[in-house]
């Protein structure tokens, strides 16, 4: 298998493990020093490994309640160690998170584009762009402000 194909498989495995929800099978696919540059909601520090706790919090805050919920890969494009995933992400805001409003029990369904850097079979960097405004509107959240 080529490096590009192997890296795409890492992302498929990562998304499947996020959707599993029965454990933390996704953790070994993230480098212990992974950097996640996606901070609009979760606000974890841009420090090595902070993304792991950010994913734990996200999974705790949103539940999968019907078919089609969770992380759904719509498209994967890869070159060398970079893999771009176009995802549909859907679920219900049922859990608590320090940086979010109280659970609304409302559904959301948004598109996201994640850019992963994969080295030696692990994700070492994540950048993401998503329809945050659409998500906030669907969940009834106020847009965050900076003071």
PDB file of C-alpha atoms in Angstrom:
ATOM      1  CA  UNK A   1       0.000   0.000   0.000  1.00  0.00           C
ATOM      2  CA  UNK A   2       1.341   3.452  -0.871  1.00  0.00           C
ATOM      3  CA  UNK A   3       2.010   6.015   1.830  1.00  0.00           C
ATOM      4  CA  UNK A   4      -0.855   8.143   0.544  1.00  0.00           C
ATOM      5  CA  UNK A   5      -3.288   5.203   0.655  1.00  0.00           C
ATOM      6  CA  UNK A   6      -2.064   4.217   4.130  1.00  0.00           C
ATOM      7  CA  UNK A   7      -2.557   7.780   5.393  1.00  0.00           C
ATOM      8  CA  UNK A   8      -6.096   7.874   3.991  1.00  0.00           C
ATOM      9  CA  UNK A   9      -6.789   4.619   5.859  1.00  0.00           C
ATOM     10  CA  UNK A  10      -5.578   6.207   9.114  1.00  0.00           C
ATOM     11  CA  UNK A  11      -8.216   8.921   8.644  1.00  0.00           C
ATOM     12  CA  UNK A  12     -10.941   6.378   7.819  1.00  0.00           C
ATOM     13  CA  UNK A  13      -9.984   4.433  10.957  1.00  0.00           C
ATOM     14  CA  UNK A  14      -9.944   7.621  13.052  1.00  0.00           C
ATOM     15  CA  UNK A  15     -13.432   8.672  11.925  1.00  0.00           C
ATOM     16  CA  UNK A  16     -14.788   5.139  12.480  1.00  0.00           C
ATOM     17  CA  UNK A  17     -13.306   5.113  15.990  1.00  0.00           C
ATOM     18  CA  UNK A  18     -14.835   8.530  16.793  1.00  0.00           C
ATOM     19  CA  UNK A  19     -18.216   7.164  15.745  1.00  0.00           C
ATOM     20  CA  UNK A  20     -17.789   3.990  17.790  1.00  0.00           C
ATOM     21  CA  UNK A  21     -18.291   5.865  21.091  1.00  0.00           C
ATOM     22  CA  UNK A  22     -17.724   2.671  23.111  1.00  0.00           C
ATOM     23  CA  UNK A  23     -14.138   3.486  23.930  1.00  0.00           C
ATOM     24  CA  UNK A  24     -11.152   5.525  22.959  1.00  0.00           C
ATOM     25  CA  UNK A  25      -9.905   3.571  19.952  1.00  0.00           C
ATOM     26  CA  UNK A  26      -9.261   6.923  18.275  1.00  0.00           C
ATOM     27  CA  UNK A  27      -6.555   7.937  20.800  1.00  0.00           C
ATOM     28  CA  UNK A  28      -3.787   5.656  19.402  1.00  0.00           C
ATOM     29  CA  UNK A  29      -4.334   7.225  15.966  1.00  0.00           C
ATOM     30  CA  UNK A  30      -3.358  10.632  17.354  1.00  0.00           C
ATOM     31  CA  UNK A  31       0.278  11.337  18.088  1.00  0.00           C
ATOM     32  CA  UNK A  32       0.770  12.175  21.793  1.00  0.00           C
ATOM     33  CA  UNK A  33       2.106  15.511  20.503  1.00  0.00           C
ATOM     34  CA  UNK A  34      -0.724  16.194  18.025  1.00  0.00           C
ATOM     35  CA  UNK A  35      -1.500  19.870  17.447  1.00  0.00           C
ATOM     36  CA  UNK A  36      -5.106  20.886  16.685  1.00  0.00           C
ATOM     37  CA  UNK A  37      -5.433  24.417  15.301  1.00  0.00           C
ATOM     38  CA  UNK A  38      -9.257  24.333  15.549  1.00  0.00           C
ATOM     39  CA  UNK A  39     -10.271  26.409  18.590  1.00  0.00           C
ATOM     40  CA  UNK A  40     -13.452  28.358  17.964  1.00  0.00           C
ATOM     41  CA  UNK A  41     -15.574  26.271  20.365  1.00  0.00           C
ATOM     42  CA  UNK A  42     -13.301  24.159  22.468  1.00  0.00           C
ATOM     43  CA  UNK A  43     -10.463  26.582  23.111  1.00  0.00           C
ATOM     44  CA  UNK A  44      -7.840  24.024  24.078  1.00  0.00           C
ATOM     45  CA  UNK A  45      -4.321  25.315  24.109  1.00  0.00           C
ATOM     46  CA  UNK A  46      -2.186  25.070  20.991  1.00  0.00           C
ATOM     47  CA  UNK A  47       0.170  22.751  22.840  1.00  0.00           C
ATOM     48  CA  UNK A  48       1.259  19.214  22.027  1.00  0.00           C
ATOM     49  CA  UNK A  49      -1.392  16.675  22.969  1.00  0.00           C
ATOM     50  CA  UNK A  50      -4.117  19.144  24.039  1.00  0.00           C
ATOM     51  CA  UNK A  51      -6.272  17.985  21.111  1.00  0.00           C
ATOM     52  CA  UNK A  52      -6.842  14.611  22.756  1.00  0.00           C
ATOM     53  CA  UNK A  53      -8.762  16.200  25.636  1.00  0.00           C
ATOM     54  CA  UNK A  54     -10.550  18.470  23.153  1.00  0.00           C
ATOM     55  CA  UNK A  55     -11.884  15.431  21.290  1.00  0.00           C
ATOM     56  CA  UNK A  56     -12.944  13.804  24.579  1.00  0.00           C
ATOM     57  CA  UNK A  57     -14.939  16.918  25.464  1.00  0.00           C
ATOM     58  CA  UNK A  58     -16.544  17.107  22.028  1.00  0.00           C
ATOM     59  CA  UNK A  59     -17.596  13.465  22.125  1.00  0.00           C
ATOM     60  CA  UNK A  60     -19.065  13.967  25.611  1.00  0.00           C
ATOM     61  CA  UNK A  61     -21.024  17.062  24.537  1.00  0.00           C
ATOM     62  CA  UNK A  62     -22.730  15.603  21.474  1.00  0.00           C
ATOM     63  CA  UNK A  63     -24.621  12.354  21.131  1.00  0.00           C
ATOM     64  CA  UNK A  64     -25.484  10.167  18.178  1.00  0.00           C
ATOM     65  CA  UNK A  65     -29.207   9.471  18.295  1.00  0.00           C
ATOM     66  CA  UNK A  66     -30.236   8.382  14.824  1.00  0.00           C
ATOM     67  CA  UNK A  67     -28.898   6.828  11.651  1.00  0.00           C
ATOM     68  CA  UNK A  68     -26.605   9.242   9.848  1.00  0.00           C
ATOM     69  CA  UNK A  69     -25.462  11.005  13.019  1.00  0.00           C
ATOM     70  CA  UNK A  70     -21.779  11.260  13.839  1.00  0.00           C
ATOM     71  CA  UNK A  71     -18.850  11.942  11.545  1.00  0.00           C
ATOM     72  CA  UNK A  72     -19.464  10.901   7.933  1.00  0.00           C
ATOM     73  CA  UNK A  73     -16.689  11.044   5.347  1.00  0.00           C
ATOM     74  CA  UNK A  74     -18.003  12.507   2.112  1.00  0.00           C
ATOM     75  CA  UNK A  75     -14.631  12.839   0.357  1.00  0.00           C
ATOM     76  CA  UNK A  76     -10.935  12.143   1.015  1.00  0.00           C
ATOM     77  CA  UNK A  77      -8.119  13.727  -0.974  1.00  0.00           C
ATOM     78  CA  UNK A  78      -4.504  12.953  -0.120  1.00  0.00           C
ATOM     79  CA  UNK A  79      -0.991  13.736  -1.200  1.00  0.00           C
ATOM     80  CA  UNK A  80       1.981  12.353   0.693  1.00  0.00           C
ATOM     81  CA  UNK A  81       1.418  13.030   4.412  1.00  0.00           C
ATOM     82  CA  UNK A  82      -1.518  15.436   3.975  1.00  0.00           C
ATOM     83  CA  UNK A  83      -5.105  14.138   3.929  1.00  0.00           C
ATOM     84  CA  UNK A  84      -8.103  16.414   3.407  1.00  0.00           C
ATOM     85  CA  UNK A  85     -11.460  15.073   4.575  1.00  0.00           C
ATOM     86  CA  UNK A  86     -14.786  16.640   3.698  1.00  0.00           C
ATOM     87  CA  UNK A  87     -17.190  15.527   6.422  1.00  0.00           C
ATOM     88  CA  UNK A  88     -20.840  15.801   7.386  1.00  0.00           C
ATOM     89  CA  UNK A  89     -21.119  15.994  11.154  1.00  0.00           C
ATOM     90  CA  UNK A  90     -24.503  15.571  12.812  1.00  0.00           C
ATOM     91  CA  UNK A  91     -25.821  14.893  16.276  1.00  0.00           C
ATOM     92  CA  UNK A  92     -27.587  16.317  19.295  1.00  0.00           C
ATOM     93  CA  UNK A  93     -26.158  18.667  21.940  1.00  0.00           C
ATOM     94  CA  UNK A  94     -26.846  16.603  25.078  1.00  0.00           C
ATOM     95  CA  UNK A  95     -23.711  16.933  27.206  1.00  0.00           C
ATOM     96  CA  UNK A  96     -21.869  19.520  29.216  1.00  0.00           C
ATOM     97  CA  UNK A  97     -18.687  21.312  28.248  1.00  0.00           C
ATOM     98  CA  UNK A  98     -17.129  24.256  30.049  1.00  0.00           C
ATOM     99  CA  UNK A  99     -16.930  26.397  26.893  1.00  0.00           C
ATOM    100  CA  UNK A 100     -20.456  25.748  25.615  1.00  0.00           C
ATOM    101  CA  UNK A 101     -23.935  26.739  26.730  1.00  0.00           C
ATOM    102  CA  UNK A 102     -25.980  24.237  28.694  1.00  0.00           C
ATOM    103  CA  UNK A 103     -27.204  21.315  26.566  1.00  0.00           C
ATOM    104  CA  UNK A 104     -29.988  22.387  24.239  1.00  0.00           C
ATOM    105  CA  UNK A 105     -31.028  18.870  23.131  1.00  0.00           C
ATOM    106  CA  UNK A 106     -31.236  20.319  19.627  1.00  0.00           C
ATOM    107  CA  UNK A 107     -29.937  18.655  16.475  1.00  0.00           C
ATOM    108  CA  UNK A 108     -27.258  19.947  14.176  1.00  0.00           C
ATOM    109  CA  UNK A 109     -25.953  18.826  10.785  1.00  0.00           C
ATOM    110  CA  UNK A 110     -23.030  20.733   9.273  1.00  0.00           C
ATOM    111  CA  UNK A 111     -20.254  20.316   6.760  1.00  0.00           C
ATOM    112  CA  UNK A 112     -16.616  20.415   7.851  1.00  0.00           C
ATOM    113  CA  UNK A 113     -13.284  20.192   6.074  1.00  0.00           C
ATOM    114  CA  UNK A 114     -10.383  18.809   8.084  1.00  0.00           C
ATOM    115  CA  UNK A 115      -6.772  18.818   6.928  1.00  0.00           C
ATOM    116  CA  UNK A 116      -4.711  16.134   8.639  1.00  0.00           C
ATOM    117  CA  UNK A 117      -0.971  15.619   8.630  1.00  0.00           C
ATOM    118  CA  UNK A 118      -0.177  11.923   9.092  1.00  0.00           C
ATOM    119  CA  UNK A 119       3.275  10.586   9.909  1.00  0.00           C
ATOM    120  CA  UNK A 120       4.236   7.019  10.820  1.00  0.00           C
ATOM    121  CA  UNK A 121       0.582   5.972  11.047  1.00  0.00           C
ATOM    122  CA  UNK A 122      -0.497   8.738  13.440  1.00  0.00           C
ATOM    123  CA  UNK A 123      -2.176  12.119  13.056  1.00  0.00           C
ATOM    124  CA  UNK A 124       0.323  14.812  14.060  1.00  0.00           C
ATOM    125  CA  UNK A 125      -1.567  17.964  13.062  1.00  0.00           C
ATOM    126  CA  UNK A 126      -5.188  18.960  12.420  1.00  0.00           C
ATOM    127  CA  UNK A 127      -6.643  22.068  10.825  1.00  0.00           C
ATOM    128  CA  UNK A 128     -10.363  22.404  10.267  1.00  0.00           C
ATOM    129  CA  UNK A 129     -12.906  24.694   8.699  1.00  0.00           C
ATOM    130  CA  UNK A 130     -16.557  24.147   9.471  1.00  0.00           C
ATOM    131  CA  UNK A 131     -19.934  25.796   9.227  1.00  0.00           C
ATOM    132  CA  UNK A 132     -19.759  27.160  12.760  1.00  0.00           C
ATOM    133  CA  UNK A 133     -22.446  29.786  12.169  1.00  0.00           C
ATOM    134  CA  UNK A 134     -24.815  27.106  10.870  1.00  0.00           C
ATOM    135  CA  UNK A 135     -24.070  24.937  13.887  1.00  0.00           C
ATOM    136  CA  UNK A 136     -24.619  27.797  16.354  1.00  0.00           C
ATOM    137  CA  UNK A 137     -27.906  28.752  14.672  1.00  0.00           C
ATOM    138  CA  UNK A 138     -29.161  25.149  14.632  1.00  0.00           C
ATOM    139  CA  UNK A 139     -28.284  24.695  18.316  1.00  0.00           C
ATOM    140  CA  UNK A 140     -29.677  28.069  19.396  1.00  0.00           C
ATOM    141  CA  UNK A 141     -26.334  29.291  20.719  1.00  0.00           C
ATOM    142  CA  UNK A 142     -25.212  32.900  20.847  1.00  0.00           C
ATOM    143  CA  UNK A 143     -22.162  33.682  18.760  1.00  0.00           C
ATOM    144  CA  UNK A 144     -19.119  33.920  21.045  1.00  0.00           C
ATOM    145  CA  UNK A 145     -17.684  37.351  21.647  1.00  0.00           C
ATOM    146  CA  UNK A 146     -14.223  38.470  22.617  1.00  0.00           C
ATOM    147  CA  UNK A 147     -13.743  41.032  25.323  1.00  0.00           C
TER     148      UNK A 147
END
